[in-house]
Short mmCIF file of C-alpha atoms and ligand atoms in Angstrom, two decimals:
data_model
loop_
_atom_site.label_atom_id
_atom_site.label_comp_id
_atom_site.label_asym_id
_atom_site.label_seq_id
_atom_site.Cartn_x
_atom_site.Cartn_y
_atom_site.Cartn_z
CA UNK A 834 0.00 0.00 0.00
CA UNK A 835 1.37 2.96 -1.27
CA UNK A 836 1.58 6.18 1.22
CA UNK A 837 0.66 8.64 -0.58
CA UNK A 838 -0.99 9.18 -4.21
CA UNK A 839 -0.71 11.76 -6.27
CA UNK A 840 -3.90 12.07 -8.48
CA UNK A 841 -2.89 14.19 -11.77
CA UNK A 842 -6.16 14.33 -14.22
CA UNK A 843 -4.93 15.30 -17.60
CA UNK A 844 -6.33 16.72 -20.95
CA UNK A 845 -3.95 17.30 -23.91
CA UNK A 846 -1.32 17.30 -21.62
CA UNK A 847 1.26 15.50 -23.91
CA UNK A 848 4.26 18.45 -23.20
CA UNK A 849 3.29 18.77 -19.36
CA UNK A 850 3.52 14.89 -18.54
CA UNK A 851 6.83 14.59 -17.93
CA UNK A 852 8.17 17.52 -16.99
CA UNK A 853 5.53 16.98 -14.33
CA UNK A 854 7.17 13.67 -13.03
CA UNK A 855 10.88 15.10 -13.12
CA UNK A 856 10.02 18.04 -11.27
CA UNK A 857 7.61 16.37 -8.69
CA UNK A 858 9.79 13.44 -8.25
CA UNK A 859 12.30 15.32 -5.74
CA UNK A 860 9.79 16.68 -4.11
CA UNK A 861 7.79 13.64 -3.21
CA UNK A 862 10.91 11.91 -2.73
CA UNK A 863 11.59 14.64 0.30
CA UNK A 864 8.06 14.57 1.46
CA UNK A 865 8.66 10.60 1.80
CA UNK A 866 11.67 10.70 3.79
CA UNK A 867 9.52 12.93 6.03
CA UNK A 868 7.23 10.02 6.81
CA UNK A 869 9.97 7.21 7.18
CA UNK A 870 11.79 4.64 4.88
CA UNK A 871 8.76 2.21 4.06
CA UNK A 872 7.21 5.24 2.53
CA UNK A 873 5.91 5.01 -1.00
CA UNK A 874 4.37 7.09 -3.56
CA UNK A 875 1.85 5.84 -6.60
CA UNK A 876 1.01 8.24 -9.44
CA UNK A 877 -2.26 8.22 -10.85
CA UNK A 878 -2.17 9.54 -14.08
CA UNK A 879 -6.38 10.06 -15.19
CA UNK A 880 -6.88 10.71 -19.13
CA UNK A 881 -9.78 12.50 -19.73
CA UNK A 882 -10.63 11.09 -22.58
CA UNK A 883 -7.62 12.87 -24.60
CA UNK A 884 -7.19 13.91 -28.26
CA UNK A 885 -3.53 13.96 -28.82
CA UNK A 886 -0.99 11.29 -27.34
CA UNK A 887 -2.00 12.33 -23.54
CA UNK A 888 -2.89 8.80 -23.16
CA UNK A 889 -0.39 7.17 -24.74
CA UNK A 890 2.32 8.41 -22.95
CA UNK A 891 0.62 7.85 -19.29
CA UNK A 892 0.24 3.99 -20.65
CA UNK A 893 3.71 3.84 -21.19
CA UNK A 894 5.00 5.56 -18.20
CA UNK A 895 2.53 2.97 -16.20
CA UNK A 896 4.18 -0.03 -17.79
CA UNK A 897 7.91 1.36 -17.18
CA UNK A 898 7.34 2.54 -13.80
CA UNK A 899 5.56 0.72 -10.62
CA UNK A 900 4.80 3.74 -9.16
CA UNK A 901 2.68 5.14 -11.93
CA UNK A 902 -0.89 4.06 -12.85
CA UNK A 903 -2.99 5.51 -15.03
CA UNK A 904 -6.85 5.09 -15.58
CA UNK A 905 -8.41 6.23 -18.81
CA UNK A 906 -11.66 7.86 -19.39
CA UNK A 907 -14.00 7.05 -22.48
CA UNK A 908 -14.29 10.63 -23.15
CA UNK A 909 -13.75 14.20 -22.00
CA UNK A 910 -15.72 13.99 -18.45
CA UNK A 911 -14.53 17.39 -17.26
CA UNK A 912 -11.79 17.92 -14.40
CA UNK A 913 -14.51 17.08 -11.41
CA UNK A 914 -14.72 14.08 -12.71
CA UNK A 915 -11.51 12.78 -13.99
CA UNK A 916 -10.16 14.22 -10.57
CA UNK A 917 -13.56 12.17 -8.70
CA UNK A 918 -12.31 8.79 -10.44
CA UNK A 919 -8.79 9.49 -9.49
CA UNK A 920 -9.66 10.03 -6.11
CA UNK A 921 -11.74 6.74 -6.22
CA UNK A 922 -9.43 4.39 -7.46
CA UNK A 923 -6.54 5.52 -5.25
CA UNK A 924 -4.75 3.48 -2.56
CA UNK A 925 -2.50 5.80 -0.41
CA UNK A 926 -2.90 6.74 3.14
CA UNK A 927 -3.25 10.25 1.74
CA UNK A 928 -4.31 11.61 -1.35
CA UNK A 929 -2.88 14.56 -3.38
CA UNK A 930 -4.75 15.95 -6.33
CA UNK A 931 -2.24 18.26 -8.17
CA UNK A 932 -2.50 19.43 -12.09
CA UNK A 933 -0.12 18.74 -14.32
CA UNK A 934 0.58 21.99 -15.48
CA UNK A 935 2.90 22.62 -12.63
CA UNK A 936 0.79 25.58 -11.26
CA UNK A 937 0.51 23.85 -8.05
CA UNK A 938 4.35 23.48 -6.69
CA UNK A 939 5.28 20.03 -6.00
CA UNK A 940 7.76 21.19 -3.23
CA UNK A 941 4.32 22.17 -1.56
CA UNK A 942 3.44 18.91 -1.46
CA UNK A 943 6.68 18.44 1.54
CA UNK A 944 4.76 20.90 3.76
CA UNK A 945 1.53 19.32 3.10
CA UNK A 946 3.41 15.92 4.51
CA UNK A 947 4.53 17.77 7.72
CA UNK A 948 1.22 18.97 8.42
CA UNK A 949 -0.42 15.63 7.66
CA UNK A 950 2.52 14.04 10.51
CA UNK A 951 1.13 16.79 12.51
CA UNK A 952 -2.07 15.52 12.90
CA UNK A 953 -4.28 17.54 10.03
CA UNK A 954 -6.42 15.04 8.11
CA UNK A 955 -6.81 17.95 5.40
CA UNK A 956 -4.36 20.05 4.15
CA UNK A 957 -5.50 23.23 1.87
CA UNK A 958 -2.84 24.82 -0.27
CA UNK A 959 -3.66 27.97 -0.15
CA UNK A 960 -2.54 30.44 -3.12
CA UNK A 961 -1.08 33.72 -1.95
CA UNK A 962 -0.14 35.31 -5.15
CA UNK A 963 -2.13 34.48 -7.96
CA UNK A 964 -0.20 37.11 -9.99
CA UNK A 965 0.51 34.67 -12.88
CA UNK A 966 -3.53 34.05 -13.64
CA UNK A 967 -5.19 36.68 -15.86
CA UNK A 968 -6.68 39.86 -14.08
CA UNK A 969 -10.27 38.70 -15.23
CA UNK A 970 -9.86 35.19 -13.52
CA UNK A 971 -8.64 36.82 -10.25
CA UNK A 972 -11.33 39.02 -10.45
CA UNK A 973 -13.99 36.89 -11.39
CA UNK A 974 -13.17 33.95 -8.62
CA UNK A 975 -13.04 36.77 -6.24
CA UNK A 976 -16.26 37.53 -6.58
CA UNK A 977 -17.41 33.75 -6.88
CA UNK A 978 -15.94 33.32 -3.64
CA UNK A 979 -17.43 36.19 -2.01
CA UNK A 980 -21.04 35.01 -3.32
CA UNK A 981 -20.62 31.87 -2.57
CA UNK A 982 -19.90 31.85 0.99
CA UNK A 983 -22.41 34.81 1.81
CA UNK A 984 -24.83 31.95 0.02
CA UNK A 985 -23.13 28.32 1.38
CA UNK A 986 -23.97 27.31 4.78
CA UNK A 987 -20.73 26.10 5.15
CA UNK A 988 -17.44 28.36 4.22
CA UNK A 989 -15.42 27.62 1.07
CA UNK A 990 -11.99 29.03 1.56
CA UNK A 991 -10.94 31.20 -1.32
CA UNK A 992 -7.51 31.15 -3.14
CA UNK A 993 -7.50 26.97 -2.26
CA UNK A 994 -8.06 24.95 -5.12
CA UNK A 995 -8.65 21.16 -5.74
CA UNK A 996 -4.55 20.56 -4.62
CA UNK A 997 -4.44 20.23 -1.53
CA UNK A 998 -3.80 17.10 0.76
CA UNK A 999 -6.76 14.46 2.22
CA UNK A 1000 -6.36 11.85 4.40
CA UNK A 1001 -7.59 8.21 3.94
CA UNK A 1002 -10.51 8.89 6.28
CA UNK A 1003 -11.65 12.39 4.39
CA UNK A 1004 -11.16 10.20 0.78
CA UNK A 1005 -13.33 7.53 2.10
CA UNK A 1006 -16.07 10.10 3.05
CA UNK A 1007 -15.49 11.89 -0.10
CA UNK A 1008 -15.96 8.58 -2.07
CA UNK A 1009 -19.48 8.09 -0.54
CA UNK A 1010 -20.87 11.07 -1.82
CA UNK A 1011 -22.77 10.38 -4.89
CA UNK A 1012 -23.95 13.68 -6.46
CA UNK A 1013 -23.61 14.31 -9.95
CA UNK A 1014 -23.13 17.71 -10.29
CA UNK A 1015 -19.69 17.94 -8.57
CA UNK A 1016 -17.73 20.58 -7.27
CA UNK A 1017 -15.12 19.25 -6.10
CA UNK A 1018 -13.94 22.09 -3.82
CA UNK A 1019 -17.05 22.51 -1.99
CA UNK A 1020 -16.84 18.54 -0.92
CA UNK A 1021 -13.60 18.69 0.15
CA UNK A 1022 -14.69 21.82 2.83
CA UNK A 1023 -18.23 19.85 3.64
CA UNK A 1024 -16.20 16.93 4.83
CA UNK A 1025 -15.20 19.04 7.73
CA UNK A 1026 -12.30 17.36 9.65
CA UNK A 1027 -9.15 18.60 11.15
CA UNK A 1028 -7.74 20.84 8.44
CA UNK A 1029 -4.24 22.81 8.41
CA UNK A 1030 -3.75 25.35 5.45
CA UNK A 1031 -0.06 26.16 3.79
CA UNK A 1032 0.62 28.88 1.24
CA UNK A 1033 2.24 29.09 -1.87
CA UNK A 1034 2.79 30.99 -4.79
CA UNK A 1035 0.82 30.09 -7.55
CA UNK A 1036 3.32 29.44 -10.53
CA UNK A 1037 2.86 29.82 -14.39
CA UNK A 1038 1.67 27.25 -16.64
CA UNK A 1039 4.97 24.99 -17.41
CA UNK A 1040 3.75 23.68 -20.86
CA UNK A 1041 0.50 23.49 -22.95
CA UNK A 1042 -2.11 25.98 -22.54
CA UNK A 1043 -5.16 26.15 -20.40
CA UNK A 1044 -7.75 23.89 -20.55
CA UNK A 1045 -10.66 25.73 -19.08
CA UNK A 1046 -13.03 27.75 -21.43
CA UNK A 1047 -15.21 30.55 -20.17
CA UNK A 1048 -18.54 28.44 -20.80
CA UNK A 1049 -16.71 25.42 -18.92
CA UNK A 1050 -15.52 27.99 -16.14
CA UNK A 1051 -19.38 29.09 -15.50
CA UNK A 1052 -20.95 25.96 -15.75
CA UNK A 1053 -18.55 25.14 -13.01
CA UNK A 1054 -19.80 28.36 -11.11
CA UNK A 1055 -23.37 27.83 -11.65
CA UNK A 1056 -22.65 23.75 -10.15
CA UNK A 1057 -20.60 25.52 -7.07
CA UNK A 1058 -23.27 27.29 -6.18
CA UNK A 1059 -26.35 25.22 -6.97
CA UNK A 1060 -24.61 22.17 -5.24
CA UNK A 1061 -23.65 23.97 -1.96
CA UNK A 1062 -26.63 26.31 -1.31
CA UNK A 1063 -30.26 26.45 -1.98
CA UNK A 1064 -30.62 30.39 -0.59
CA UNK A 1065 -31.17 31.57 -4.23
CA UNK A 1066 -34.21 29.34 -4.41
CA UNK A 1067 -35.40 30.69 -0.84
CA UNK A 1068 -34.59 34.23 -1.16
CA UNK A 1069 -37.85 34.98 -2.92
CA UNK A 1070 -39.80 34.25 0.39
CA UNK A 1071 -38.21 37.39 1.61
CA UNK A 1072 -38.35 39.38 -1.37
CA UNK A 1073 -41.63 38.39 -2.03
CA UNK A 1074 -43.44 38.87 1.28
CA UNK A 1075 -41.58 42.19 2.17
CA UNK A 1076 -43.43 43.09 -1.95
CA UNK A 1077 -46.58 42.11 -0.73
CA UNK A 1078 -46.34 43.71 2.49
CA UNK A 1079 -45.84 47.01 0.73
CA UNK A 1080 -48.17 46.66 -1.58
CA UNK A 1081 -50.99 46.02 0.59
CA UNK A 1082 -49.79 48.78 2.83
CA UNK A 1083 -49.92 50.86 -0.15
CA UNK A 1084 -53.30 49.30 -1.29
CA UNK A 1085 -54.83 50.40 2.32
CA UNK A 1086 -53.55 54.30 1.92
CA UNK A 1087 -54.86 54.76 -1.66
CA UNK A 1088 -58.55 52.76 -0.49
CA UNK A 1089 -58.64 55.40 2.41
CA UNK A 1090 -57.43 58.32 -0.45
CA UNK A 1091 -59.80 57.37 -2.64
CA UNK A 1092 -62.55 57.20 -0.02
CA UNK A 1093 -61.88 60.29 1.44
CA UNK A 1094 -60.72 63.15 -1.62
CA UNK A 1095 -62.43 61.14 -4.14
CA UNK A 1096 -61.38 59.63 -7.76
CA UNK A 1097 -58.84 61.61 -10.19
CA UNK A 1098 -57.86 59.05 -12.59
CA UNK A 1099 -60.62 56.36 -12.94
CA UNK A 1100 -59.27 52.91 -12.36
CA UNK A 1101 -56.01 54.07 -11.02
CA UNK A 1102 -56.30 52.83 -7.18
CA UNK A 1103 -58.32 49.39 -8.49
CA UNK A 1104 -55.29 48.60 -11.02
CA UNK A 1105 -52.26 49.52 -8.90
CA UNK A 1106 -53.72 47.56 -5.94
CA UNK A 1107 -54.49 44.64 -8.06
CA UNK A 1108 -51.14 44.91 -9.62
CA UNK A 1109 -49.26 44.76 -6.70
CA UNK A 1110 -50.44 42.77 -4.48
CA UNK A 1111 -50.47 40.06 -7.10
CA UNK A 1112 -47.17 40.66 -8.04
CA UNK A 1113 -46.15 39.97 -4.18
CA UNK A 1114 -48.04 37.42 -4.02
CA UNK A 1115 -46.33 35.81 -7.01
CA UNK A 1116 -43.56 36.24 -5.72
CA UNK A 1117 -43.90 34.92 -2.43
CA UNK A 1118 -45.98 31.43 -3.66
CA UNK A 1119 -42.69 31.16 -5.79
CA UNK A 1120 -40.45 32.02 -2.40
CA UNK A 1121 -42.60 28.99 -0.89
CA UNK A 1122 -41.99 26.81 -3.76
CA UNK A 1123 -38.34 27.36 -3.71
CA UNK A 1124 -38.34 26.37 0.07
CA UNK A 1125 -39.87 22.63 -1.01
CA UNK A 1126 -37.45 22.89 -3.84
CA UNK A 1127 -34.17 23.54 -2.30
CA UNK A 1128 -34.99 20.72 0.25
CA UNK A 1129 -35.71 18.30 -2.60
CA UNK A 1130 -32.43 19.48 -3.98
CA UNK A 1131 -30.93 18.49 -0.55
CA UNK A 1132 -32.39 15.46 -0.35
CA UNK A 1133 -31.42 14.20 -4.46
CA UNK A 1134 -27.97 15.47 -3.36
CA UNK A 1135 -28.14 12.37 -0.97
CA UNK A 1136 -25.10 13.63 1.57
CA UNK A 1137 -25.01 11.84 4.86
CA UNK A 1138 -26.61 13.80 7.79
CA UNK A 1139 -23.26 13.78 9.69
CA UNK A 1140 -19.68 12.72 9.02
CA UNK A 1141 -18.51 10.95 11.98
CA UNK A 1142 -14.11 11.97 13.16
CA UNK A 1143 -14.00 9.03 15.04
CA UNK A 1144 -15.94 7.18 18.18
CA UNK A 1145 -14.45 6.51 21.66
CA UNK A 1146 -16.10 4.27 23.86
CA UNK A 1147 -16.16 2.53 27.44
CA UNK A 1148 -14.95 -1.11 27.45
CA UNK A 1149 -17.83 -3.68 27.54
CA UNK A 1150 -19.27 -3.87 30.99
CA UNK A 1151 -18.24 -7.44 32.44
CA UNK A 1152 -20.91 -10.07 32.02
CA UNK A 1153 -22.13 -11.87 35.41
CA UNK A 1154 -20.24 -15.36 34.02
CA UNK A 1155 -17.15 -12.96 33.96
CA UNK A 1156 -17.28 -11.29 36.93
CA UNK A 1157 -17.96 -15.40 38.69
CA UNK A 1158 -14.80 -16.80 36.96
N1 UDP B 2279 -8.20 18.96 -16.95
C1 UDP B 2279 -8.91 17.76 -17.10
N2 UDP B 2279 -10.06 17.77 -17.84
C2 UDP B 2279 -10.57 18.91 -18.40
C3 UDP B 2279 -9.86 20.13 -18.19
C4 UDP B 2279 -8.69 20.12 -17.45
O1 UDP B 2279 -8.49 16.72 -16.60
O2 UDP B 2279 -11.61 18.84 -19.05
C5 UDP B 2279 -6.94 18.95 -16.16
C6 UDP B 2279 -5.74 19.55 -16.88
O3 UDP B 2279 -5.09 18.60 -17.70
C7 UDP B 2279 -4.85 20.01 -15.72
C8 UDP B 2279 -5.87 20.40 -14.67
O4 UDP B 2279 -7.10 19.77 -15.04
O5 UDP B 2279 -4.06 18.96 -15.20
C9 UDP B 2279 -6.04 21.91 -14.58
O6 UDP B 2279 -6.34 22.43 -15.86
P1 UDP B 2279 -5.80 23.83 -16.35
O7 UDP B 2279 -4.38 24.02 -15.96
O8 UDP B 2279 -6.12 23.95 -17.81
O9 UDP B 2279 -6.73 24.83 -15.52
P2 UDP B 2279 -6.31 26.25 -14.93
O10 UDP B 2279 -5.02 26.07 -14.18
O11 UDP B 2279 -6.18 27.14 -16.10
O12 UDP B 2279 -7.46 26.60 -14.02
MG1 MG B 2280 -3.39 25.28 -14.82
#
């Protein structure tokens, strides 16, 4: 049983491979030593579902080298998923998801180690410069962040990506959860457990080019948010009833205006009042339908109700045959 695996999904990745494995090799190599001599590393190489020699070359590197593996996907799944199946099929004590493009440092990964020794059973990396992504990804994963946790019952740290460090007992969790639409980020926070952060610099793309598109970006977005909140279904409760509210205040001053000084424009008071308070109360029946909905959402996403650290108990009281003998 290997120690630790290192989970590298890759997409037309045929330049990055293996300047991946000679600069990560070192690295792990140190991060090993950290742990003690037995210590070994797997890496697990996912293709998903590659157009140029991507998954040639991890096939070969798998047959030349025990410590690589590779698993292949029929097609182009997307990163959550090549990155879900990695993180399924691997055997280490702790599990590393890293890119290939050697934007996350390996030499990270040694710090990771020493706060895994430590006792952490997650380890974020935690990106302190970012300088080397475009201004308009910075910008725009700001404000993702910043929406999302206002949203998310549970916080998201920003500036940590999928590379960061989970133990055996935080992959086993994270291999129970079934939901489809994944975001992989927001899983590894729900878990919970002990978690230690380290910082690095986030580097620049070693070879290749990026593989994320802006429509691939937002569906991302749209599954981050939809998959850790349900708030934007619920927030038209408020909005809606604080509408309504208004508008039947409203409705009650121009009945009593009308009443009192008379009509000016015909139909004016019967329309607006009409108008409004249906309006509020269209909004609010779809506030109360977004309340059913986000549960149902809640309930497809079939989480457990608890994640369970670890259980201490008493010893067995002894039995009366025990306590004669
Ligand atoms: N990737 C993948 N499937 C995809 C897109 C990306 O497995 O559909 C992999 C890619 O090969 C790389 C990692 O995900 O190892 C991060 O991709 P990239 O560097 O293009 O993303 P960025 O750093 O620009 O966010
Ligand atoms: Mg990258």
């Amino acid at each position: 049983m290997p120690t630790l695996s290192i989970v590298i999904p890759v997409y037309n990745e045929q330049d990055a491979i293996s300047l991946f494995l000679d600069a990560a090799r070192p690295a792990v190599a140190q991060a090993l030593a950290l742990v003690g001599p037995d210590a070994r590393a797997e890496y697990l190489f996912v293709d998903d579902g590659s157009s140029d020699r991507t998954g040639d070359i991890v096939a070969i590197l798998a047959r030349l080298n025990p410590d690589v593996r590779c698993l292949s996907l029929s097609r182009n799944f997307g990163k959550e998923a090549a990155l879900a199946a990695g993180i399924d099929h691997a055997l280490g004590d702790a599990v590393i998801p890293i890119d290939v493009d050697l934007q996350d440092p390996p030499a990270v990964i040694i710090d990771m180690v020493r706060a895994w020794l430590g006792g952490a059973q997650v380890v974020n990396a935690r990106r302190t410069d970012r300088s080397s992504d475009s201004w308009f990804k910075r910008w725009s994963a700001h404000g993702f962040y910043r929406l999302l946790n206002r949203l998310s019952d549970y916080p998201i740290p920003e500036n940590v990506g999928d590379f960061r460090l989970l133990d055996r007992q935080a992959v086993d969790v994270i291999k129970q959860l079934g939901e489809q639409a994944r975001f992989n980020k927001g899983l590894f926070s729900w878990i919970g457990f002990r978690v230690a952060t380290v910082d690095y610099v986030r580097a620049a793309r070693g070879a290749g080019t990026t593989k994320w598109r802006l429509g691939k970006l937002w569906s991302l977005a749209i599954d981050g948010i939809t998959a850790s909140t349900t708030m934007p279904l619920r927030i038209w409760s408020y909005v809606g009833g604080g509408i309504a509210l208004l508008a039947f205040a409203y409705a009650a001053f121009l009945i009593v205006r009308t009443l009192v000084t008379g009509v000016d424009v015909p139909g004016y008071a019967s329309i607006m009042v009409a108008v409004l308070a249906l309006g509020g109360l269209n909004l609010l029946s779809l506030g109360i339908i977004g309340e059913y909905l986000g549960r149902v959402a809640r309930e497809v996403r079939q989480r457990p109700l608890y994640v369970l650290a670890g259980k201490t108990e008493a010893q067995p009281a002894p039995t009366v045959e025990r306590l004669r003998a």
